C-alpha positions as MATLAB code, in Angstrom:
seq = 'MKGCVHTGGTDLAKSHPNQITCCSKSGQGKVEFPHSYKISMGAYEEKKETCGTICLKYVLFTFNFLFWLAGGVVMAVGVWTLVEKSDYISLLSSKTYAASAYILVLAGAIVMVTGVLGCCATFKEQRRLLRVYFVLLLCIFLLEILAGVLAYIYYQQLNEELKQNLRETMIKKYEQKSYEDITRAVDKLQQEFKCCGSNSSADWAASIWIRSRESENRVVPDSCCKSPTEFCGRRDHPSNIYKVEGGCISKLEKFILDHLKIIGAVGVGIACVQIIGMVFTCCLYRSLKAEPY';
ca = [
      -7.182    9.954   68.069;
      -5.148   10.237   65.182;
      -6.755    9.424   61.820;
      -9.947    8.915   63.274;
     -13.518   10.611   62.461;
     -15.973   10.623   65.671;
     -19.390    9.414   64.233;
     -21.831    7.737   66.982;
     -20.068    5.457   69.530;
     -18.132    4.120   66.082;
     -14.940    6.059   64.154;
     -14.218    5.641   60.449;
     -11.036    6.388   58.755;
      -8.879    4.612   56.115;
      -5.203    4.077   57.522;
      -4.664    1.993   54.067;
      -5.871    1.537   50.353;
      -7.772   -1.751   51.387;
      -8.246   -1.123   55.038;
     -11.343    0.747   57.404;
      -9.817    0.950   60.960;
     -12.980    1.114   63.303;
     -12.174    3.218   66.400;
     -14.313    3.363   69.334;
     -13.909    3.880   72.829;
     -13.272    0.359   73.906;
     -10.672   -0.039   71.235;
      -9.953   -0.506   67.556;
      -9.621   -3.120   64.995;
      -8.553   -3.363   61.579;
     -11.408   -4.715   58.841;
      -9.386   -6.335   55.283;
     -11.738   -6.091   52.495;
     -11.745   -9.781   50.529;
      -9.493  -10.650   47.601;
     -11.846  -10.455   44.544;
     -12.849   -6.935   45.878;
      -9.851   -5.300   45.798;
      -9.616   -6.652   42.203;
     -12.485   -5.689   41.037;
     -11.440   -2.127   43.126;
      -8.083   -2.293   40.553;
     -10.098   -3.417   37.166;
     -12.541    0.118   37.750;
      -9.873    2.268   38.730;
      -8.340    1.024   34.874;
     -11.322    1.803   33.465;
     -11.635    5.365   34.323;
     -11.275    7.790   30.808;
     -10.200   10.796   31.137;
     -11.926   13.540   28.177;
      -8.551   13.267   26.379;
      -8.327    9.151   26.047;
     -11.875    9.146   25.131;
     -10.891   12.177   22.711;
      -7.939    9.951   21.101;
     -10.020    6.695   20.813;
     -12.402    8.162   18.533;
      -9.685   10.416   16.852;
      -8.385    6.813   15.689;
     -10.827    5.249   14.916;
     -12.034    7.609   12.682;
      -8.026    7.512   11.187;
      -8.700    4.180   11.338;
     -11.823    4.232    9.152;
      -9.875    6.074    6.488;
      -6.830    4.104    6.361;
      -9.190    1.424    5.636;
     -10.151    3.632    3.024;
      -6.611    3.976    1.357;
      -5.495    0.240    1.830;
      -8.162   -0.316   -0.250;
      -6.854    2.445   -2.804;
      -3.770    1.071   -2.298;
      -4.434   -1.708   -3.861;
      -7.038   -0.731   -6.469;
      -3.449    0.794   -8.015;
      -1.742   -2.038   -7.527;
      -4.244   -4.124   -8.973;
      -5.033   -1.354  -12.482;
      -1.437   -1.404  -12.659;
      -0.469   -5.406  -13.281;
      -4.306   -5.736  -14.920;
      -4.702   -2.848  -17.162;
      -0.912   -2.289  -18.565;
      -0.052   -6.075  -17.812;
       0.864   -6.500  -22.167;
       3.778   -3.411  -21.563;
       5.203   -4.889  -19.111;
       6.202   -7.492  -20.896;
       8.264   -5.609  -22.826;
      10.585   -4.730  -20.280;
      13.380   -6.438  -19.186;
      13.177   -5.211  -15.721;
      10.645   -6.571  -13.157;
      11.431   -3.658  -10.950;
       8.138   -1.657  -12.700;
       5.686   -5.058  -11.931;
       7.474   -5.926   -8.510;
       6.090   -2.007   -7.167;
       2.905   -2.780   -8.318;
       2.597   -6.426   -6.154;
       3.362   -4.525   -3.124;
       1.204   -2.311   -3.053;
      -1.275   -4.965   -3.762;
       0.271   -6.788   -0.993;
       0.684   -3.456    1.098;
      -3.516   -2.725    0.314;
      -4.486   -5.923    1.366;
      -2.440   -5.733    5.233;
      -3.611   -1.951    4.886;
      -7.171   -3.182    4.951;
      -7.167   -5.694    7.755;
      -5.003   -3.686    9.399;
      -8.013   -1.367   10.056;
     -10.620   -3.459   11.173;
      -7.746   -4.287   13.720;
      -7.350   -1.252   14.103;
     -11.203   -0.070   15.287;
     -11.417   -3.263   17.586;
      -8.031   -2.224   19.387;
      -9.212    1.080   19.845;
     -13.080    0.132   21.032;
     -11.728   -3.121   23.087;
      -8.998   -0.607   24.489;
      -6.606   -3.364   24.930;
      -2.938   -2.965   24.912;
      -1.969   -6.232   23.769;
      -4.416   -5.639   19.916;
      -3.053   -2.163   20.276;
       0.735   -3.590   19.922;
       0.076   -5.430   17.163;
      -1.418   -2.973   15.481;
       1.427   -0.499   15.761;
       3.554   -3.742   14.493;
       1.322   -4.143   11.287;
       1.359   -0.077   10.462;
       5.233   -0.239   10.503;
       5.634   -3.978    8.701;
       2.630   -1.572    6.311;
       4.940    1.061    6.361;
       8.434   -0.229    5.488;
       6.393   -2.061    2.723;
       5.061    1.453    0.552;
       8.570    3.222    1.437;
      10.002    0.344   -0.913;
       7.684    0.367   -3.653;
       8.393    4.229   -3.873;
      11.950    3.944   -3.637;
      11.874    0.636   -5.909;
       9.420    2.936   -8.611;
      12.612    6.009   -7.747;
      15.376    4.012   -9.036;
      13.777    2.442  -11.817;
      12.506    6.169  -13.000;
      16.027    6.741  -13.017;
      16.975    3.547  -15.123;
      14.136    3.643  -17.328;
      15.328    5.242  -20.712;
      18.760    4.007  -20.734;
      16.444    0.298  -20.570;
      14.561    0.689  -23.335;
      17.175    1.837  -25.591;
      19.147   -0.873  -24.769;
      16.669   -3.508  -25.053;
      12.994   -2.396  -26.253;
      13.950   -2.574  -30.181;
      15.839   -5.786  -29.715;
      12.073   -7.248  -28.282;
      10.423   -5.527  -30.929;
      13.285   -7.235  -34.132;
      13.480  -10.556  -32.582;
      10.511  -11.728  -30.711;
       7.768  -10.405  -32.553;
       5.718  -12.905  -34.169;
       7.810  -16.485  -32.879;
       6.657  -19.214  -31.648;
       6.848  -18.535  -27.228;
       6.281  -14.886  -27.369;
       2.564  -14.455  -28.387;
       2.371  -12.052  -25.511;
       5.311   -9.685  -26.452;
       3.761  -10.479  -30.113;
       0.338   -8.830  -28.485;
       2.147   -6.138  -26.001;
       3.709   -5.113  -29.440;
       0.389   -4.884  -31.634;
      -1.022   -2.380  -28.805;
       1.539   -0.101  -28.044;
       1.465    0.545  -31.401;
      -1.504    1.236  -31.710;
      -2.832    2.847  -28.641;
      -0.082    5.049  -28.982;
      -0.098    5.664  -32.949;
       3.616    4.628  -32.932;
       5.241    2.705  -35.782;
       8.850    0.814  -34.113;
      11.358    1.227  -31.207;
      12.731    4.693  -32.520;
      10.855    4.808  -36.204;
       9.258    2.832  -38.533;
      12.754    1.479  -40.001;
      13.045   -0.614  -37.466;
      11.127   -3.280  -38.676;
      13.592   -3.766  -41.907;
      15.833   -5.689  -39.515;
      12.985   -7.548  -38.276;
      13.276  -11.494  -37.790;
       9.383  -11.539  -38.916;
       9.820   -9.029  -41.699;
      12.722  -11.335  -43.080;
      10.572  -14.195  -43.473;
       7.451  -15.593  -45.685;
       5.603  -15.825  -42.886;
       5.074  -11.713  -42.710;
       3.737  -12.489  -46.899;
       5.674   -8.732  -48.176;
       4.902   -7.134  -45.346;
       7.264   -4.013  -44.436;
       5.488   -3.238  -41.040;
       3.304   -4.824  -38.360;
      -0.170   -4.148  -39.633;
      -0.626   -2.974  -36.093;
       1.103    0.053  -37.880;
      -1.239    1.129  -39.851;
      -3.295    3.555  -39.384;
      -6.867    1.548  -40.072;
      -5.399   -1.774  -39.233;
      -6.780   -4.233  -42.254;
      -4.968   -7.624  -43.388;
      -2.389   -7.147  -45.024;
      -1.824   -3.253  -44.628;
       1.363   -3.732  -43.359;
       2.586   -4.102  -47.388;
       2.450    0.028  -47.458;
       4.617    2.222  -45.288;
       3.959    5.169  -46.825;
       2.751    8.219  -44.565;
      -0.560    8.611  -44.883;
      -0.567    4.295  -44.547;
       1.632    4.086  -41.277;
       2.388    5.686  -38.200;
       5.335    7.828  -38.833;
       6.122    9.296  -35.648;
       9.389   10.672  -34.506;
      11.084    9.010  -31.481;
       8.923    6.188  -32.653;
       6.697    4.413  -30.041;
      10.270    4.473  -27.357;
       9.379    8.173  -26.418;
       5.164    7.278  -26.004;
       6.361    3.808  -24.030;
       8.571    5.485  -21.861;
       6.380    8.773  -21.068;
       3.229    6.543  -20.071;
       5.898    4.130  -17.720;
       7.133    7.578  -16.245;
       3.466    8.657  -15.275;
       2.419    5.451  -13.631;
       5.563    4.694  -11.507;
       5.023    8.417  -10.414;
       1.310    7.286   -9.551;
       3.062    4.693   -7.783;
       5.261    6.567   -5.523;
       3.093    9.387   -4.709;
       0.395    6.437   -3.253;
       3.047    4.670   -1.449;
       5.215    7.602    0.094;
       1.843    9.438    0.657;
      -0.039    6.202    2.373;
       3.507    5.784    4.575;
       2.976    9.327    5.735;
      -0.242    9.281    6.951;
       1.083    6.336    8.378;
       3.801    7.969   10.647;
      -0.045   10.033   11.799;
      -1.623    6.653   12.908;
       1.681    5.837   14.741;
       2.115    8.136   16.926;
      -1.768    8.060   17.686;
      -1.971    4.486   18.569;
       0.975    5.059   20.720;
      -0.894    7.711   22.803;
      -3.885    5.556   23.545;
      -1.557    2.407   24.163;
       0.067    5.096   27.336;
      -3.134    6.701   28.131;
      -4.164    2.756   28.827;
      -2.690    0.829   31.984;
      -1.138   -2.680   32.200;
      -4.476   -5.143   31.757;
      -4.559   -7.140   34.807;
      -3.979  -10.286   34.588;
];
């Protein structure tokens, strides 16, 4: 009989994936598997993994671990920019520099959470988790690209902004009420970069504070002095104060440009690495069959 194999008194053959056809001399009948058995067989087939899928899982797991570490680096760069150099941010009229740093902090925090989620999604092999993971990767990618673009735009505008605003900020807001952060930033700037005034020490002659009684006959702030002591700013001789060509504006510009390069490079660099992660995620997603409901 076609489709049957004779084994003793009974023949067995598969005429349907979920049925067994029994053939004998007296006749034939079909025995159908219970529904629960069919489901278990389907689940078993979905759990079978190829060598490529297994390798892909471990590659993606390794990527997620490195991605988690990278998130920590991104967040650290953003926090360092905001905490260590926050005083200088108050000297800038534009908030783009600070915005870039805040975006990096946010992206770094999301990256670390996403890295953990990615590891769970990889080992549990759940397509729904992989979908969530991919969407988070895409959001972080866009955030970091945004940080990089903002850093680049501000990089182009920085010189003009400093020329227009730094001198005005120094002469109008230094040692004035409600501008304590500006005073602190200017003093730190002049001491750290060994400079005096925006373009030169002569800028301080137009300062509201220097021309007032509160300055007590100082011609420059004490922070201009090479060895700062009280009232040392009364003498502006080169042996006493910093008289650097270009003043503080050139020093601050170089400092911010260097940090913008770091912010931009970190943001774009991590974003490019994420593209690899998204490709691996798509590959693993496709290799897994739809989850049974």
